[in-house]
Short mmCIF file of C-alpha atoms and ligand atoms in Angstrom, two decimals:
data_model
loop_
_atom_site.label_atom_id
_atom_site.label_comp_id
_atom_site.label_asym_id
_atom_site.label_seq_id
_atom_site.Cartn_x
_atom_site.Cartn_y
_atom_site.Cartn_z
CA UNK J 56 0.00 0.00 0.00
CA UNK J 57 1.11 3.57 -0.71
CA UNK J 58 -0.45 6.72 0.74
CA UNK J 59 0.50 10.17 -0.54
CA UNK J 60 -0.67 13.36 1.12
CA UNK J 61 -0.95 16.68 -0.73
CA UNK J 62 -3.36 18.80 -2.74
CA UNK J 63 -5.26 16.41 -5.00
CA UNK J 64 -7.11 17.22 -8.22
CA UNK J 65 -8.82 14.94 -10.72
CA UNK J 66 -11.97 14.86 -12.83
CA UNK J 67 -15.04 12.67 -13.01
CA UNK J 68 -16.36 14.27 -16.21
CA UNK J 69 -15.71 17.12 -18.65
CA UNK J 70 -15.83 20.49 -16.87
CA UNK J 71 -17.08 22.05 -20.14
CA UNK J 72 -20.23 19.96 -19.61
CA UNK J 73 -20.38 19.29 -15.87
CA UNK J 74 -18.95 22.61 -14.58
CA UNK J 75 -17.38 22.50 -11.12
CA UNK J 76 -19.24 19.21 -10.42
CA UNK J 77 -16.71 17.60 -12.76
CA UNK J 78 -13.80 18.33 -10.39
CA UNK J 79 -12.69 16.38 -7.38
CA UNK J 80 -10.43 18.71 -5.42
CA UNK J 81 -9.01 18.10 -1.96
CA UNK J 82 -6.86 20.99 -0.67
CA UNK J 83 -5.38 18.60 1.90
CA UNK J 84 -5.95 15.21 0.35
CA UNK J 85 -4.75 11.65 0.55
CA UNK J 86 -4.30 9.25 -2.35
CA UNK J 87 -4.19 5.59 -1.38
CA UNK J 88 -2.86 3.05 -3.88
CA UNK J 89 -3.03 -0.71 -3.28
CA UNK J 90 -1.26 -3.23 -5.47
CA UNK J 91 -0.74 -0.57 -8.12
CA UNK J 92 -4.38 0.53 -8.29
CA UNK J 93 -6.15 3.51 -6.78
CA UNK J 94 -8.00 2.45 -3.61
CA UNK J 95 -9.26 5.87 -2.64
CA UNK J 96 -8.67 9.61 -3.02
CA UNK J 97 -10.24 12.01 -0.57
CA UNK J 98 -9.78 14.43 2.31
CA UNK J 99 -6.68 13.62 4.36
CA UNK J 100 -8.29 13.93 7.79
CA UNK J 101 -10.99 11.36 7.06
CA UNK J 102 -8.74 8.92 5.20
CA UNK J 103 -5.79 9.09 7.61
CA UNK J 104 -8.11 7.97 10.40
CA UNK J 105 -8.88 4.82 8.42
CA UNK J 106 -5.24 3.87 7.76
CA UNK J 107 -3.48 1.30 9.93
CA UNK J 108 -1.47 3.00 12.68
CA UNK J 109 1.87 1.90 11.20
CA UNK J 110 1.05 2.99 7.62
CA UNK J 111 3.72 5.15 6.00
CA UNK J 112 2.39 8.37 4.50
CA UNK J 113 4.44 10.26 1.90
CA UNK J 114 4.05 13.93 2.74
CA UNK J 115 3.74 16.14 -0.34
CA UNK J 116 1.86 19.04 1.20
CA UNK J 117 2.47 22.23 -0.83
CA UNK J 118 2.45 20.18 -4.05
CA UNK J 119 -0.40 19.25 -6.36
CA UNK J 120 -1.11 15.62 -7.20
CA UNK J 121 -2.87 14.98 -10.51
CA UNK J 122 -3.34 11.83 -12.64
CA UNK J 123 -0.41 10.97 -14.94
CA UNK J 124 -0.60 12.91 -18.17
CA UNK J 125 -1.78 11.20 -21.36
CA UNK J 126 -0.08 12.25 -24.60
CA UNK J 127 -2.36 11.05 -27.39
CA UNK J 128 0.08 11.61 -30.26
CA UNK J 129 3.89 11.60 -30.33
CA UNK J 130 6.70 10.18 -32.52
CA UNK J 131 9.49 8.54 -30.56
CA UNK J 132 11.72 8.27 -33.63
CA UNK J 133 11.58 12.04 -34.05
CA UNK J 134 13.15 12.76 -30.66
CA UNK J 135 16.41 13.76 -32.35
CA UNK J 136 14.85 16.18 -34.87
CA UNK J 137 12.79 18.22 -32.40
CA UNK J 138 13.46 21.90 -33.11
CA UNK J 139 14.50 21.51 -36.76
CA UNK J 140 13.62 24.71 -38.58
CA UNK J 141 12.04 25.53 -41.90
CA UNK J 142 9.22 24.42 -44.10
CA UNK J 143 5.64 23.35 -43.60
CA UNK J 144 4.54 19.73 -43.25
CA UNK J 145 5.42 18.12 -46.60
CA UNK J 146 8.80 19.82 -46.91
CA UNK J 147 9.58 19.16 -43.25
CA UNK J 148 8.83 15.45 -43.69
CA UNK J 149 11.26 15.21 -46.62
CA UNK J 150 13.96 17.29 -45.04
CA UNK J 151 14.08 15.88 -41.53
CA UNK J 152 11.68 13.01 -40.92
CA UNK J 153 12.58 10.52 -43.61
CA UNK J 154 16.33 10.77 -42.96
CA UNK J 155 16.05 10.46 -39.16
CA UNK J 156 13.64 7.51 -39.33
CA UNK J 157 15.97 5.50 -41.58
CA UNK J 158 18.33 4.83 -38.68
CA UNK J 159 15.70 2.80 -36.76
CA UNK J 160 16.38 -0.26 -38.87
CA UNK J 161 19.28 -0.70 -36.42
CA UNK J 162 17.95 -2.31 -33.19
CA UNK J 163 20.76 -0.81 -31.09
CA UNK J 164 19.95 2.71 -32.24
CA UNK J 165 16.20 2.11 -31.76
CA UNK J 166 16.82 0.87 -28.21
CA UNK J 167 18.99 3.87 -27.27
CA UNK J 168 16.37 6.35 -28.47
CA UNK J 169 13.48 4.39 -26.91
CA UNK J 170 15.19 4.44 -23.50
CA UNK J 171 15.75 8.19 -23.69
CA UNK J 172 12.23 8.79 -24.99
CA UNK J 173 10.47 6.86 -22.19
CA UNK J 174 12.58 8.60 -19.56
CA UNK J 175 11.77 11.96 -21.11
CA UNK J 176 8.03 11.19 -20.99
CA UNK J 177 8.31 10.30 -17.30
CA UNK J 178 10.41 13.40 -16.56
CA UNK J 179 7.51 15.42 -17.99
CA UNK J 180 4.82 13.60 -16.02
CA UNK J 181 3.51 11.60 -18.98
CA UNK J 182 2.69 8.01 -17.99
CA UNK J 183 0.55 7.00 -21.00
CA UNK J 184 1.03 7.81 -24.68
CA UNK J 185 -0.01 6.86 -28.19
CA UNK J 186 3.29 6.69 -30.05
CA UNK J 187 4.45 6.47 -33.67
CA UNK J 188 7.65 4.45 -34.12
CA UNK J 189 8.91 3.84 -37.70
CA UNK J 190 8.27 1.21 -40.37
CA UNK J 191 10.95 -0.99 -38.79
CA UNK J 192 9.99 -3.91 -36.52
CA UNK J 193 13.06 -3.13 -34.44
CA UNK J 194 11.60 0.28 -33.59
CA UNK J 195 8.36 -1.28 -32.30
CA UNK J 196 10.19 -3.89 -30.23
CA UNK J 197 12.55 -1.29 -28.79
CA UNK J 198 9.77 1.06 -27.73
CA UNK J 199 7.58 -1.65 -26.22
CA UNK J 200 10.53 -3.20 -24.37
CA UNK J 201 11.53 0.17 -22.86
CA UNK J 202 7.90 0.90 -21.87
CA UNK J 203 7.37 -2.60 -20.45
CA UNK J 204 10.35 -2.20 -18.13
CA UNK J 205 8.90 1.10 -16.87
CA UNK J 206 5.37 -0.31 -16.65
CA UNK J 207 4.03 2.58 -18.76
CA UNK J 208 0.78 2.41 -20.72
CA UNK J 209 1.92 2.78 -24.31
CA UNK J 210 -0.13 2.38 -27.47
CA UNK J 211 1.98 1.89 -30.59
CA UNK J 212 2.45 -0.14 -33.74
CA UNK J 213 4.58 -0.46 -36.82
CA UNK J 214 4.20 2.46 -39.24
CA UNK J 215 2.76 1.41 -42.61
CA UNK J 216 4.06 3.15 -45.77
CA UNK J 217 4.19 1.79 -49.31
CA UNK J 218 4.38 4.88 -51.53
CA UNK J 219 5.47 8.53 -51.69
CA UNK J 220 8.43 7.98 -49.42
CA UNK J 221 12.08 7.05 -50.00
CA UNK J 222 12.88 3.46 -50.97
CA UNK J 223 14.45 2.79 -47.55
CA UNK J 224 11.12 3.38 -45.74
CA UNK J 225 8.89 1.74 -48.34
CA UNK J 226 7.76 -1.87 -48.19
CA UNK J 227 5.32 -4.10 -50.02
CA UNK J 228 1.84 -3.78 -48.57
CA UNK J 229 1.54 -7.54 -47.88
CA UNK J 230 4.79 -7.39 -45.88
CA UNK J 231 3.42 -4.61 -43.69
CA UNK J 232 0.24 -6.61 -43.07
CA UNK J 233 2.09 -9.78 -42.06
CA UNK J 234 4.56 -7.89 -39.86
CA UNK J 235 1.73 -6.03 -38.12
CA UNK J 236 -0.06 -9.31 -37.39
CA UNK J 237 3.08 -10.78 -35.86
CA UNK J 238 3.65 -7.68 -33.75
CA UNK J 239 0.04 -7.71 -32.53
CA UNK J 240 0.53 -11.31 -31.38
CA UNK J 241 3.76 -10.40 -29.65
CA UNK J 242 2.76 -7.16 -27.95
CA UNK J 243 -0.95 -6.39 -27.71
CA UNK J 244 -2.12 -6.75 -24.11
CA UNK J 245 1.33 -7.58 -22.73
CA UNK J 246 1.76 -5.65 -19.45
CA UNK J 247 0.01 -2.35 -20.09
CA UNK J 248 0.94 -2.24 -23.77
CA UNK J 249 -1.62 -1.96 -26.56
CA UNK J 250 -1.13 -2.27 -30.30
CA UNK J 251 -2.17 0.33 -32.88
CA UNK J 252 -2.41 -0.32 -36.60
CA UNK J 253 -0.49 2.71 -37.88
CA UNK J 254 -0.94 3.80 -41.51
CA UNK J 255 1.20 6.97 -41.40
CA UNK J 256 -1.30 9.02 -43.44
CA UNK J 257 -3.35 8.37 -46.56
CA UNK J 258 -0.64 9.89 -48.79
CA UNK J 259 2.02 7.30 -47.95
CA UNK J 260 -0.19 4.23 -48.35
CA UNK J 261 -1.62 2.81 -51.57
CA UNK J 262 -5.35 2.01 -51.58
CA UNK J 263 -4.31 -1.65 -51.22
CA UNK J 264 -2.36 -0.92 -48.06
CA UNK J 265 -5.16 1.27 -46.71
CA UNK J 266 -7.54 -1.67 -47.24
CA UNK J 267 -5.21 -4.05 -45.40
CA UNK J 268 -4.83 -1.57 -42.52
CA UNK J 269 -8.62 -1.43 -42.20
CA UNK J 270 -8.66 -5.22 -42.25
CA UNK J 271 -6.08 -5.47 -39.46
CA UNK J 272 -8.16 -3.05 -37.38
CA UNK J 273 -11.31 -5.14 -37.96
CA UNK J 274 -9.63 -8.51 -37.45
CA UNK J 275 -8.20 -7.70 -34.03
CA UNK J 276 -10.83 -6.49 -31.56
CA UNK J 277 -9.34 -4.17 -28.95
CA UNK J 278 -6.49 -3.05 -31.20
CA UNK J 279 -6.15 0.67 -32.00
CA UNK J 280 -5.68 2.56 -35.26
CA UNK J 281 -3.71 5.81 -35.37
CA UNK J 282 -2.96 8.17 -38.23
CA UNK J 283 -2.75 11.81 -39.29
CA UNK J 284 -5.69 13.74 -40.73
CA UNK J 285 -6.28 17.18 -42.27
CA UNK J 286 -3.18 18.81 -40.80
CA UNK J 287 -2.01 21.13 -43.56
CA UNK J 288 -3.70 22.69 -46.59
CA UNK J 289 -1.20 21.43 -49.18
CA UNK J 290 -1.51 17.95 -47.66
CA UNK J 291 -5.31 18.08 -47.94
CA UNK J 292 -5.08 19.15 -51.62
CA UNK J 293 -2.66 16.27 -52.30
CA UNK J 294 -5.03 13.74 -50.70
CA UNK J 295 -7.80 14.97 -53.03
CA UNK J 296 -5.52 14.27 -56.02
CA UNK J 297 -4.57 10.83 -54.71
CA UNK J 298 -8.15 9.80 -53.85
CA UNK J 299 -10.40 11.77 -56.26
CA UNK J 300 -13.39 9.54 -55.50
CA UNK J 301 -13.40 10.41 -51.77
CA UNK J 302 -15.70 13.16 -50.49
CA UNK J 303 -13.04 14.41 -48.09
CA UNK J 304 -9.74 13.45 -46.49
CA UNK J 305 -11.65 11.91 -43.57
CA UNK J 306 -13.77 9.95 -46.04
CA UNK J 307 -10.62 8.17 -47.29
CA UNK J 308 -10.13 6.62 -43.86
CA UNK J 309 -13.82 5.78 -43.59
CA UNK J 310 -13.88 4.04 -46.99
CA UNK J 311 -11.08 1.76 -45.85
CA UNK J 312 -12.77 0.82 -42.57
CA UNK J 313 -10.42 2.82 -40.38
CA UNK J 314 -12.93 4.81 -38.31
CA UNK J 315 -14.38 3.55 -35.07
CA UNK J 316 -13.86 3.38 -31.34
CA UNK J 317 -10.10 3.32 -30.65
CA UNK J 318 -9.14 5.09 -33.88
CA UNK J 319 -7.19 8.28 -33.16
CA UNK J 320 -6.38 10.98 -35.70
CA UNK J 321 -3.80 13.67 -35.07
CA UNK J 322 -4.44 17.32 -35.99
CA UNK J 323 -7.88 17.49 -37.70
CA UNK J 324 -7.38 21.21 -38.39
CA UNK J 325 -9.05 21.24 -41.81
CA UNK J 326 -12.24 19.23 -41.23
CA UNK J 327 -15.75 20.24 -42.26
CA UNK J 328 -18.94 19.70 -40.27
CA UNK J 329 -19.77 16.51 -42.19
CA UNK J 330 -16.34 15.08 -41.25
CA UNK J 331 -16.87 15.94 -37.59
CA UNK J 332 -20.31 14.34 -37.63
CA UNK J 333 -18.87 11.12 -39.13
CA UNK J 334 -16.04 11.00 -36.61
CA UNK J 335 -18.46 11.49 -33.74
CA UNK J 336 -20.92 8.91 -35.09
CA UNK J 337 -18.22 6.28 -35.53
CA UNK J 338 -16.51 6.97 -32.19
CA UNK J 339 -13.17 8.09 -33.68
CA UNK J 340 -11.10 10.55 -31.66
CA UNK J 341 -8.98 13.63 -32.33
CA UNK J 342 -5.54 14.40 -30.95
CA UNK J 343 -5.15 18.20 -30.78
CA UNK J 344 -1.45 19.04 -31.23
CA UNK J 345 -1.05 22.78 -30.64
CA UNK J 346 2.74 23.18 -30.57
CA UNK J 347 3.06 21.20 -33.79
CA UNK J 348 0.30 23.16 -35.52
CA UNK J 349 2.05 26.40 -34.60
CA UNK J 350 5.56 25.17 -35.44
CA UNK J 351 4.63 23.87 -38.91
CA UNK J 352 2.20 26.74 -39.53
CA UNK J 353 -0.53 24.16 -40.11
CA UNK J 354 -3.51 26.12 -38.83
CA UNK J 355 -5.76 26.68 -35.83
CA UNK J 356 -7.67 23.74 -34.37
CA UNK J 357 -11.37 24.44 -33.77
CA UNK J 358 -12.22 23.00 -30.35
CA UNK J 359 -15.64 24.65 -30.25
CA UNK J 360 -16.73 22.82 -33.40
CA UNK J 361 -15.29 19.53 -32.13
CA UNK J 362 -17.26 20.03 -28.91
CA UNK J 363 -20.43 20.93 -30.81
CA UNK J 364 -20.11 17.68 -32.76
CA UNK J 365 -19.68 15.74 -29.51
CA UNK J 366 -16.20 14.52 -30.47
CA UNK J 367 -13.67 12.84 -28.23
CA UNK J 368 -10.58 15.06 -28.01
CA UNK J 369 -7.22 14.49 -26.33
CA UNK J 370 -3.96 16.45 -26.38
CA UNK J 371 -0.84 15.41 -28.30
CA UNK J 372 2.64 16.88 -28.20
CA UNK J 373 3.46 15.49 -31.67
CA UNK J 374 7.21 15.66 -31.00
CA UNK J 375 9.30 16.17 -33.32
CA UNK J 376 7.00 18.64 -35.19
CA UNK J 377 5.74 19.50 -31.73
CA UNK J 378 8.26 21.54 -29.79
CA UNK J 379 7.96 20.14 -26.27
CA UNK J 380 7.53 16.87 -24.39
CA UNK J 381 5.81 18.85 -21.64
CA UNK J 382 2.04 18.47 -21.49
CA UNK J 383 1.96 21.60 -19.29
CA UNK J 384 3.61 23.66 -22.04
CA UNK J 385 1.38 22.01 -24.61
CA UNK J 386 -1.71 23.11 -22.65
CA UNK J 387 -0.33 26.65 -22.55
CA UNK J 388 0.05 26.63 -26.34
CA UNK J 389 -3.44 25.11 -26.74
CA UNK J 390 -4.78 28.11 -24.89
CA UNK J 391 -2.98 30.47 -27.31
CA UNK J 392 -4.13 28.58 -30.43
CA UNK J 393 -7.72 28.83 -29.24
CA UNK J 394 -7.25 32.53 -28.45
CA UNK J 395 -6.22 33.11 -32.07
CA UNK J 396 -9.42 31.29 -33.07
CA UNK J 397 -11.62 33.48 -30.87
CA UNK J 398 -12.13 30.63 -28.37
CA UNK J 399 -11.06 30.00 -24.84
CA UNK J 400 -9.74 27.14 -22.78
CA UNK J 401 -10.36 27.17 -19.06
CA UNK J 402 -7.52 25.78 -16.95
CA UNK J 403 -9.86 23.13 -15.51
CA UNK J 404 -10.76 21.99 -19.03
CA UNK J 405 -7.10 22.00 -20.02
CA UNK J 406 -6.11 19.68 -17.17
CA UNK J 407 -9.15 17.52 -17.93
CA UNK J 408 -8.02 17.18 -21.57
CA UNK J 409 -4.51 16.15 -20.50
CA UNK J 410 -5.89 13.46 -18.16
CA UNK J 411 -9.45 12.08 -18.26
CA UNK J 412 -10.22 13.64 -21.67
CA UNK J 413 -7.21 11.87 -23.17
CA UNK J 414 -8.26 8.62 -21.47
CA UNK J 415 -11.77 8.94 -22.90
CA UNK J 416 -10.41 9.61 -26.38
CA UNK J 417 -8.53 6.30 -26.05
CA UNK J 418 -11.45 4.42 -24.44
CA UNK J 419 -9.27 3.82 -21.39
CA UNK J 420 -11.09 5.96 -18.82
CA UNK J 421 -11.87 2.87 -16.72
CA UNK J 422 -8.10 2.40 -16.25
CA UNK J 423 -6.28 5.74 -16.51
CA UNK J 424 -6.88 9.50 -16.40
CA UNK J 425 -8.46 9.81 -12.95
CA UNK J 426 -8.29 8.65 -9.34
CA UNK J 427 -11.53 6.68 -9.51
CA UNK J 428 -11.16 3.53 -7.37
CA UNK J 429 -9.65 0.71 -9.43
CA UNK J 430 -7.82 3.00 -11.85
CA UNK J 431 -4.11 2.41 -12.37
CA UNK J 432 -2.07 4.34 -9.83
CA UNK J 433 -0.27 6.73 -12.19
CA UNK J 434 0.19 10.25 -10.87
CA UNK J 435 2.30 13.38 -11.06
CA UNK J 436 3.42 15.54 -8.17
CA UNK J 437 3.50 19.11 -9.46
CA UNK J 438 5.53 21.84 -7.80
CA UNK J 439 3.80 25.23 -8.06
CA UNK J 440 7.00 26.87 -6.82
CA UNK J 441 9.40 25.10 -9.19
CA UNK J 442 11.05 28.30 -10.42
CA UNK J 443 11.40 31.72 -8.78
CA UNK J 444 8.82 33.16 -11.18
CA UNK J 445 6.37 30.28 -10.66
CA UNK J 446 6.76 30.62 -6.90
CA UNK J 447 6.13 34.36 -7.00
CA UNK J 448 3.18 34.14 -9.37
CA UNK J 449 1.63 31.10 -7.64
CA UNK J 450 1.86 32.83 -4.26
CA UNK J 451 -0.31 35.64 -5.60
CA UNK J 452 -3.08 33.26 -6.74
CA UNK J 453 -6.28 33.06 -4.75
CA UNK J 454 -8.22 30.35 -6.62
CA UNK J 455 -7.53 26.83 -7.87
CA UNK J 456 -8.30 27.95 -11.44
CA UNK J 457 -5.65 30.68 -11.20
CA UNK J 458 -3.06 28.26 -9.87
CA UNK J 459 -3.77 25.75 -12.63
CA UNK J 460 -3.55 28.47 -15.25
CA UNK J 461 -0.18 29.63 -13.93
CA UNK J 462 1.10 26.02 -14.02
CA UNK J 463 0.06 25.56 -17.65
CA UNK J 464 1.38 28.94 -18.80
CA UNK J 465 4.68 28.98 -16.89
CA UNK J 466 5.21 25.33 -16.04
CA UNK J 467 7.20 22.70 -17.92
CA UNK J 468 9.37 19.72 -16.93
CA UNK J 469 10.77 21.77 -14.04
CA UNK J 470 7.32 21.79 -12.41
CA UNK J 471 7.21 17.98 -12.37
CA UNK J 472 8.68 17.05 -9.00
CA UNK J 473 7.82 13.35 -9.22
CA UNK J 474 6.13 10.87 -11.52
CA UNK J 475 4.64 7.65 -10.15
CA UNK J 476 3.62 4.64 -12.22
CA UNK J 477 1.29 1.96 -10.83
CA UNK J 478 1.81 3.25 -7.32
CA UNK J 479 5.61 3.23 -7.47
CA UNK J 480 8.04 6.15 -7.93
CA UNK J 481 9.19 6.22 -11.56
CA UNK J 482 10.99 9.55 -11.63
CA UNK J 483 12.04 12.14 -9.07
CA UNK J 484 13.48 15.59 -9.81
CA UNK J 485 17.03 15.74 -8.46
N1 GUN M 519 1.86 13.49 -41.34
C1 GUN M 519 2.42 12.34 -41.78
N2 GUN M 519 3.53 12.06 -41.08
C2 GUN M 519 3.69 13.05 -40.18
C3 GUN M 519 4.66 13.31 -39.17
O1 GUN M 519 5.62 12.56 -38.95
N3 GUN M 519 4.48 14.45 -38.44
C4 GUN M 519 3.42 15.28 -38.64
N4 GUN M 519 3.30 16.36 -37.88
N5 GUN M 519 2.52 15.05 -39.60
C5 GUN M 519 2.63 13.95 -40.35
ZN1 ZN M 520 2.37 13.19 -35.89
#
């Protein structure tokens, strides 16, 4: 058993819908984890009285304990090209992405980057993520092995590409199908790992490969599907040339059976209302990637329209087009993107999206994203006084909303004092 005392915040529903009823906030709270799972979260005075007299309580008063962050879209193989300047999406892919991904054919290189990547997620308070590796089996094995050792909840799967990419990343579509099947057998459901069929985007797969990806998704109940959708205007125009029969970019994925519960599409900047309605009706989810959309000049995500359509939305860092592993920083940039779009993002909603909202978008809210009893004991201990400026600004705050807003605007990895996975310490700030 583990008991941690501090300020505790989590959500039971979306504050945009449920208002303050959606929050569970204990100014002096206790989180009790048994055998890796949340037993209870509540007021410290009441819960301490129930603990055995010799129970050890970790004292984190002055810090804020929230569920582990959930990054719903990130590329581990792009760790080494984060902050590479110049060009919008298609040029950026050619210039940086293809060359850096080539190296993941080498298992030793893949393992080195996977180790760094998983540690970097934990250092930033991220305990669950939906991750793109590369086309190479070695990249999938390396990522899952690194995550398994850290007991993280990682969704990933071999990237599928069979056209419009360099020879060294291209493979026959049958080969990608067979390799994916083998990897599903090897990894799906092992520890906390889950497999995602991963057609990179409709431009780099032939219709044959898109059909096989849809088949993999249908043939393996419980498996995910992840891809990119409607990120950049030139990309959208290209998709129309490649699939002239499709009504829209989204419609390409639908025609090949790739929409449904557990399908997750990054970006979704250039959707129309019909697309949003189809995504909502099928249960597909969006990963909103603000730092990436700003960095590549892709456009401004419309959260209000996604909400109006009743869509599931999570937050993605999209490293390496995204510019930070920090979900706190990513929330700060989400706020600014929505400002440019005439919309707002309350700090409560922001923290919901990074936790329970992400879990709901992945259909994992019975396991992660909150401190509901039985959920996996992943949590982050945030330090509102991590830097002199944060300390000064936080001290002047009078409400929870203000303090959350300051954390998401000024906070980053420095504000993550500790990260716990399944009730055990996984990272501690030196
Ligand atoms: N679309 C297809 N591949 C990628 C990628 O690696 N990054 C981003 N941001 N968009 C993509
Ligand atoms: Zn991406």
